[in-house]
Coordinates of C-alpha atoms in Angstrom, one line a residue:
M1 CA 20.5 18.9 -18.8
A2 CA 18.9 18.4 -15.4
R3 CA 16.2 20.8 -14.2
D4 CA 16.9 21.4 -10.5
D5 CA 13.3 22.2 -9.8
L6 CA 11.4 20.0 -12.3
V7 CA 9.0 17.3 -11.0
F8 CA 8.3 14.5 -13.4
I9 CA 4.8 12.9 -13.0
A10 CA 4.2 9.4 -14.3
G11 CA 0.5 8.8 -14.8
A12 CA -2.3 11.3 -15.8
G13 CA -5.2 9.8 -13.9
P14 CA -6.9 11.9 -11.2
V15 CA -3.9 11.6 -8.9
G16 CA -1.3 12.6 -11.4
L17 CA -3.4 15.4 -12.7
A18 CA -4.0 16.6 -9.1
A19 CA -0.3 16.6 -8.5
A20 CA 0.3 18.7 -11.6
V21 CA -2.4 21.2 -10.6
E22 CA -1.1 21.5 -7.0
L23 CA 2.5 21.8 -8.0
T24 CA 1.8 24.3 -10.7
R25 CA -0.3 26.6 -8.5
R26 CA 2.7 26.6 -6.1
G27 CA 5.1 27.6 -8.8
V28 CA 6.8 24.3 -9.3
P29 CA 7.4 23.3 -13.0
V30 CA 6.1 19.9 -14.0
R31 CA 6.1 17.4 -16.8
I32 CA 3.3 14.8 -16.9
V33 CA 3.1 11.7 -19.1
D34 CA 0.8 8.7 -19.4
A35 CA 1.1 5.4 -21.2
G36 CA -2.5 5.6 -22.3
S37 CA -4.0 7.3 -25.3
G38 CA -6.2 9.8 -23.3
P39 CA -8.3 10.4 -20.2
T40 CA -11.0 8.0 -18.9
P41 CA -14.0 8.0 -21.2
A42 CA -16.3 10.8 -20.1
E43 CA -19.4 8.5 -19.8
Q44 CA -17.7 6.1 -17.4
S45 CA -18.1 6.8 -13.7
R46 CA -15.1 4.8 -12.5
A47 CA -14.0 6.8 -9.3
L48 CA -17.2 8.7 -8.7
G49 CA -17.3 10.3 -5.3
I50 CA -15.4 13.4 -4.4
L51 CA -15.1 14.0 -0.6
P52 CA -15.1 17.3 1.3
T53 CA -11.3 17.3 2.0
T54 CA -10.7 17.0 -1.8
L55 CA -13.0 20.0 -2.5
R56 CA -11.1 22.0 0.1
I57 CA -7.8 21.1 -1.4
F58 CA -9.0 22.4 -4.8
E59 CA -10.3 25.7 -3.5
A60 CA -6.9 27.4 -3.9
S61 CA -6.7 26.4 -7.6
G62 CA -10.3 27.4 -8.3
L63 CA -11.2 23.9 -9.4
T64 CA -13.7 23.4 -6.6
Q65 CA -16.3 25.7 -8.2
D66 CA -15.9 23.9 -11.6
L67 CA -16.3 20.5 -9.9
L68 CA -19.4 21.6 -8.0
A69 CA -21.0 23.1 -11.1
A70 CA -20.5 19.8 -13.0
G71 CA -21.4 17.3 -10.3
T72 CA -24.4 16.2 -8.1
T73 CA -24.4 16.5 -4.3
I74 CA -25.3 13.4 -2.3
T75 CA -26.5 14.7 1.0
G76 CA -27.6 11.5 2.7
A77 CA -28.4 7.8 2.3
Q78 CA -31.2 5.4 2.9
I79 CA -30.1 2.0 4.4
A80 CA -32.2 -1.1 4.1
I81 CA -31.7 -4.6 5.5
G82 CA -33.2 -7.5 3.6
G83 CA -35.2 -5.1 1.5
K84 CA -36.8 -3.4 4.6
P85 CA -36.0 0.3 5.4
A86 CA -33.7 0.5 8.5
L87 CA -32.0 3.9 8.7
S88 CA -31.9 7.3 7.1
L89 CA -28.5 9.0 7.2
D90 CA -28.1 12.7 6.9
L91 CA -24.7 14.3 6.2
A92 CA -25.7 17.9 6.9
K93 CA -24.4 17.8 10.5
A94 CA -20.7 17.4 9.4
R95 CA -18.5 20.3 10.3
T96 CA -17.3 21.2 6.8
P97 CA -18.3 23.7 4.1
Y98 CA -19.1 20.7 1.9
P99 CA -21.4 18.4 4.0
F100 CA -22.0 16.0 1.1
I101 CA -20.3 13.6 -1.4
L102 CA -20.0 15.2 -4.8
S103 CA -20.9 12.7 -7.5
L104 CA -19.0 13.3 -10.7
P105 CA -17.8 10.7 -13.2
Q106 CA -14.0 10.3 -13.2
G107 CA -13.7 11.1 -16.9
K108 CA -15.3 14.5 -16.3
T109 CA -13.1 15.2 -13.2
E110 CA -10.0 14.4 -15.3
R111 CA -11.1 16.7 -18.1
L112 CA -11.6 19.6 -15.7
M113 CA -8.1 19.2 -14.4
I114 CA -6.7 18.8 -18.0
A115 CA -8.4 22.0 -19.0
W116 CA -7.0 23.9 -16.0
L117 CA -3.5 22.7 -16.9
K118 CA -4.0 23.5 -20.6
A119 CA -4.9 27.1 -19.6
R120 CA -1.5 27.3 -18.0
A121 CA 0.3 25.9 -21.0
I122 CA 0.8 22.4 -19.5
A123 CA -0.2 19.5 -21.7
V124 CA -0.3 15.8 -20.8
E125 CA 2.0 13.7 -23.0
W126 CA -0.2 10.7 -24.0
N127 CA 1.2 7.4 -25.3
V128 CA 4.4 8.0 -23.4
A129 CA 5.5 5.4 -20.9
V130 CA 8.2 5.4 -18.3
T131 CA 10.7 2.6 -18.9
G132 CA 13.3 3.4 -16.3
I133 CA 14.5 5.8 -13.6
G134 CA 18.1 5.1 -12.8
D135 CA 19.6 6.4 -9.7
T136 CA 16.9 7.4 -7.3
R137 CA 19.1 10.0 -5.7
R138 CA 19.6 11.8 -9.1
P139 CA 16.7 10.5 -11.2
T140 CA 17.0 10.3 -15.0
V141 CA 13.7 9.2 -16.4
R142 CA 13.9 7.0 -19.5
L143 CA 10.8 7.1 -21.8
S144 CA 9.3 4.8 -24.4
T145 CA 10.1 7.5 -27.0
G146 CA 13.8 7.0 -26.3
E147 CA 14.2 10.3 -24.5
E148 CA 16.0 10.6 -21.2
V149 CA 15.1 13.4 -18.8
A150 CA 17.2 14.4 -15.8
V151 CA 14.9 15.8 -13.1
R152 CA 14.8 16.9 -9.5
A153 CA 12.1 14.4 -8.4
V154 CA 9.7 11.7 -9.8
L155 CA 6.2 11.2 -8.6
G156 CA 4.8 7.8 -9.6
C157 CA 1.0 8.0 -10.1
D158 CA 1.0 5.2 -12.6
G159 CA -1.5 2.8 -11.0
S160 CA -1.4 -0.5 -9.2
H161 CA 1.0 -2.0 -11.8
S162 CA 3.3 1.0 -11.4
K163 CA 6.5 0.9 -13.4
V164 CA 7.9 3.5 -10.9
R165 CA 7.3 1.2 -7.9
E166 CA 8.8 -1.7 -9.9
E167 CA 11.9 0.5 -10.5
L168 CA 12.2 1.2 -6.8
G169 CA 11.9 -2.5 -5.9
V170 CA 9.3 -1.7 -3.3
P171 CA 7.1 -4.7 -2.5
W172 CA 3.4 -4.8 -1.7
V173 CA 2.3 -5.7 1.9
G174 CA -1.3 -6.8 2.7
E175 CA -3.8 -9.4 1.6
S176 CA -6.3 -10.2 -1.1
Y177 CA -10.1 -10.2 -0.4
P178 CA -12.2 -13.3 -1.0
G179 CA -15.0 -11.7 -3.0
V180 CA -16.1 -10.3 -6.3
F181 CA -17.5 -6.8 -6.9
A182 CA -19.8 -6.0 -9.7
L183 CA -20.1 -2.5 -11.1
A184 CA -22.7 -0.9 -13.4
D185 CA -23.5 2.6 -14.7
V186 CA -27.3 2.6 -15.3
I187 CA -30.1 4.8 -16.6
F188 CA -33.5 4.4 -14.8
S189 CA -36.8 4.3 -16.5
E190 CA -38.2 6.7 -13.9
P191 CA -36.6 9.7 -12.1
I192 CA -34.7 9.0 -8.9
D193 CA -33.7 11.3 -6.0
P194 CA -30.3 12.5 -7.2
H195 CA -29.3 13.6 -3.7
R196 CA -29.8 10.3 -1.8
A197 CA -27.7 7.2 -2.0
K198 CA -29.3 3.8 -1.3
I199 CA -27.5 1.0 0.5
S200 CA -29.1 -2.4 0.7
L201 CA -27.6 -5.0 3.1
G202 CA -28.4 -8.5 2.1
V203 CA -29.4 -11.3 4.5
D204 CA -28.9 -15.0 4.1
S205 CA -27.9 -15.6 0.5
Q206 CA -28.8 -12.0 -0.7
G207 CA -25.9 -9.8 -1.9
S208 CA -25.4 -6.3 -0.6
H209 CA -25.3 -3.4 -3.0
A210 CA -25.3 0.4 -3.1
L211 CA -26.7 2.9 -5.5
L212 CA -24.9 6.3 -6.0
P213 CA -26.8 8.8 -8.1
M214 CA -25.1 10.7 -10.9
N215 CA -28.2 12.7 -11.7
D216 CA -32.0 12.2 -11.5
R217 CA -32.0 9.4 -14.1
S218 CA -28.6 7.7 -13.8
A219 CA -26.5 6.1 -11.1
R220 CA -23.6 3.9 -10.3
L221 CA -24.4 0.5 -8.8
I222 CA -21.8 -1.5 -6.9
G223 CA -22.5 -4.8 -5.2
F224 CA -21.2 -8.2 -4.0
H225 CA -22.4 -10.1 -7.0
D226 CA -20.5 -12.3 -9.4
A227 CA -21.9 -10.6 -12.5
P228 CA -23.2 -7.1 -13.3
E229 CA -26.4 -8.7 -14.7
R230 CA -27.3 -10.0 -11.2
L231 CA -26.6 -6.6 -9.7
V232 CA -28.9 -4.9 -12.2
E233 CA -31.6 -7.5 -11.5
A234 CA -31.4 -6.9 -7.8
V235 CA -32.1 -3.2 -8.1
G236 CA -34.8 -3.2 -10.8
G237 CA -36.4 -0.3 -12.7
I238 CA -33.4 0.1 -15.0
E239 CA -33.8 1.1 -18.6
S240 CA -30.3 0.6 -19.9
V241 CA -26.7 -0.1 -18.8
T242 CA -24.0 2.2 -20.2
W243 CA -21.0 0.5 -18.6
Q244 CA -20.3 -2.6 -16.4
S245 CA -17.5 -4.5 -15.0
T246 CA -16.5 -7.1 -12.3
F247 CA -13.3 -7.1 -10.3
R248 CA -11.6 -8.6 -7.3
V249 CA -10.0 -6.4 -4.7
A250 CA -7.0 -6.5 -2.4
F251 CA -6.0 -4.5 0.6
R252 CA -2.4 -3.7 -0.1
R253 CA 0.0 -0.9 0.2
A254 CA 3.6 -0.3 -0.8
E255 CA 6.1 -1.1 1.9
R256 CA 7.3 2.4 1.6
M257 CA 6.2 5.5 -0.4
S258 CA 9.6 7.1 -1.3
R259 CA 13.2 6.3 -2.0
G260 CA 15.7 9.1 -2.7
W261 CA 14.0 11.6 -4.9
V262 CA 11.3 9.2 -6.2
F263 CA 7.9 9.1 -4.6
L264 CA 4.7 7.1 -4.9
A265 CA 1.0 8.2 -4.8
G266 CA -2.4 6.9 -5.4
D267 CA -2.9 3.3 -6.6
A268 CA 0.9 3.0 -7.2
A269 CA 1.1 3.1 -3.3
H270 CA -2.1 1.6 -2.1
V271 CA -5.1 -0.4 -3.3
H272 CA -8.3 -1.4 -1.6
S273 CA -12.1 -1.9 -2.2
P274 CA -14.3 0.9 -3.4
V275 CA -16.4 0.8 -0.3
G276 CA -16.5 4.3 1.2
G277 CA -15.3 6.0 -1.9
R278 CA -11.8 6.6 -0.5
G279 CA -9.6 5.4 -3.3
M280 CA -9.3 8.4 -5.7
N281 CA -9.6 10.8 -2.8
L282 CA -6.8 9.2 -0.8
G283 CA -4.6 9.5 -3.9
I284 CA -5.4 13.1 -4.4
W285 CA -4.5 13.8 -0.8
D286 CA -1.2 12.1 -1.4
A287 CA -0.6 14.3 -4.4
A288 CA -1.5 17.5 -2.5
A289 CA 0.6 16.6 0.4
F290 CA 3.6 15.9 -1.8
A291 CA 3.1 19.3 -3.6
Q292 CA 3.0 21.2 -0.4
L293 CA 6.1 19.4 1.1
F294 CA 8.1 19.7 -2.1
S295 CA 7.4 23.4 -2.5
E296 CA 8.6 23.9 1.1
R297 CA 11.6 21.6 0.7
R298 CA 10.2 19.2 3.2
E299 CA 9.8 16.2 0.9
T300 CA 11.6 14.0 3.3
E301 CA 8.5 14.1 5.5
Y302 CA 6.3 12.7 2.8
E303 CA 6.5 9.0 3.7
S304 CA 6.1 9.6 7.4
Q305 CA 3.1 11.8 6.9
R306 CA 1.3 9.6 4.3
L307 CA 1.8 6.0 5.5
P308 CA -0.2 6.4 8.7
A309 CA -3.1 7.9 6.7
V310 CA -2.9 5.1 4.2
K311 CA -2.9 2.5 6.9
A312 CA -5.9 4.1 8.6
V313 CA -7.9 4.1 5.3
L314 CA -7.1 0.5 4.5
D315 CA -8.2 -0.5 8.0
Q316 CA -11.5 1.4 7.7
T317 CA -12.2 0.2 4.2
L318 CA -11.5 -3.5 5.1
E319 CA -13.9 -3.2 8.1
G320 CA -16.6 -1.6 5.9
T321 CA -16.1 -4.1 3.1
T322 CA -16.4 -7.0 5.5
T323 CA -19.5 -5.6 7.1
L324 CA -21.2 -5.1 3.8
G325 CA -20.1 -8.4 2.3
A326 CA -21.4 -10.5 5.2
P327 CA -23.3 -8.3 7.6
P328 CA -22.9 -9.7 11.1
V329 CA -26.1 -10.1 13.2
Y330 CA -25.0 -7.3 15.6
A331 CA -24.6 -4.9 12.7
S332 CA -28.1 -5.5 11.5
I333 CA -29.5 -5.1 15.0
A334 CA -27.6 -1.9 15.5
L335 CA -28.7 -0.4 12.2
R336 CA -32.3 -1.4 12.6
Y337 CA -32.9 -0.6 16.2
L338 CA -30.1 1.4 17.8
M339 CA -28.8 3.8 15.2
P340 CA -32.2 5.5 14.4
T341 CA -32.5 6.5 18.0
A342 CA -28.8 7.3 18.5
T343 CA -28.6 9.6 15.5
L344 CA -31.3 11.8 17.0
L345 CA -28.5 13.0 19.3
P346 CA -26.6 15.8 17.5
T347 CA -23.2 14.6 18.6
V348 CA -23.8 11.1 17.3
S349 CA -25.3 12.2 14.0
R350 CA -22.3 14.6 13.5
R351 CA -19.8 11.8 14.2
V352 CA -21.5 9.4 11.9
A353 CA -21.6 12.0 9.1
E354 CA -18.0 12.9 9.5
R355 CA -17.0 9.3 9.5
V356 CA -18.8 8.7 6.2
L357 CA -17.2 11.8 4.7
A358 CA -13.7 10.8 6.0
L359 CA -13.4 13.9 8.1
D360 CA -12.3 11.7 11.0
L361 CA -9.0 11.2 9.3
P362 CA -6.1 13.6 9.7
Q363 CA -6.7 16.7 7.5
P364 CA -4.0 18.5 5.5
E365 CA -2.0 20.8 7.7
W366 CA -2.3 23.8 5.3
L367 CA -6.2 23.8 5.2

């Protein structure tokens, strides 16, 4: 029998879990499944940075305090060019209660949301995949268990290879990026400043990379290197590597984010490089926007609200990725000679901080 108010969530990564939290706190019943066997391993950073808008969204559920207690605040960054210091960036000028990036491994973020849901008698159904949806105007979700569930709406948060998007027949639009990223979670032999990120822009044949602290001994490294080993060598002072990976990126989005009563969020709707730390956050903003609109019976506005925001983030991220991958001469000159003076001006330093923290993007209407 159909539930006239039930939202079925496919995918229990950060985006699907955020949707479940936001819908639940607004009184909307949910069911959430995931094809995997459990959350991201707690020791893997994956999506690491939580931005101020995300923290403001989670205030209403009480999750913000849990996240802050578990994470590390990154309040600024040191930028070097060709190994030489060029600019110190301070985020304190941003107009937000949270003028920092909260560094917290994705596995821990997921577990805090899972615990919040469990306390409200909502459990993720692991090892359960969506195999079909049927009529998007009156969805009936078919599951790998053989069960069929008639629901009011479906929210696809099931990643870049989304079965929900496939069922909708919605194509990707965008382009691939001609580069390889290397990632590594590392432990240093000596303490590091846990509140300052480090960005190194390469010159000539050197690759660019960034260091994002997780605490005073560990950090996430990300760089334009064809192997994690080369990334680790470029940084130095590393005692051990706890996780590493390489991947290619694309800048793509779904041609549309809804059809009938079926909606897309997170990587099911958009993918891009990790530069700027927008990926998980953008997906959580999708989820929160859907929850608000659905609870107010305004779900038809979802696509028109989210697509412009998605396009803006993809444009910003492509620009940032291109700059870091092959820094143009003018960027090096600006960072080395112009920005240190310009950021002495309060207005400039505020704008730079707010751009880094994604506060220049449209903010949720209910905050």
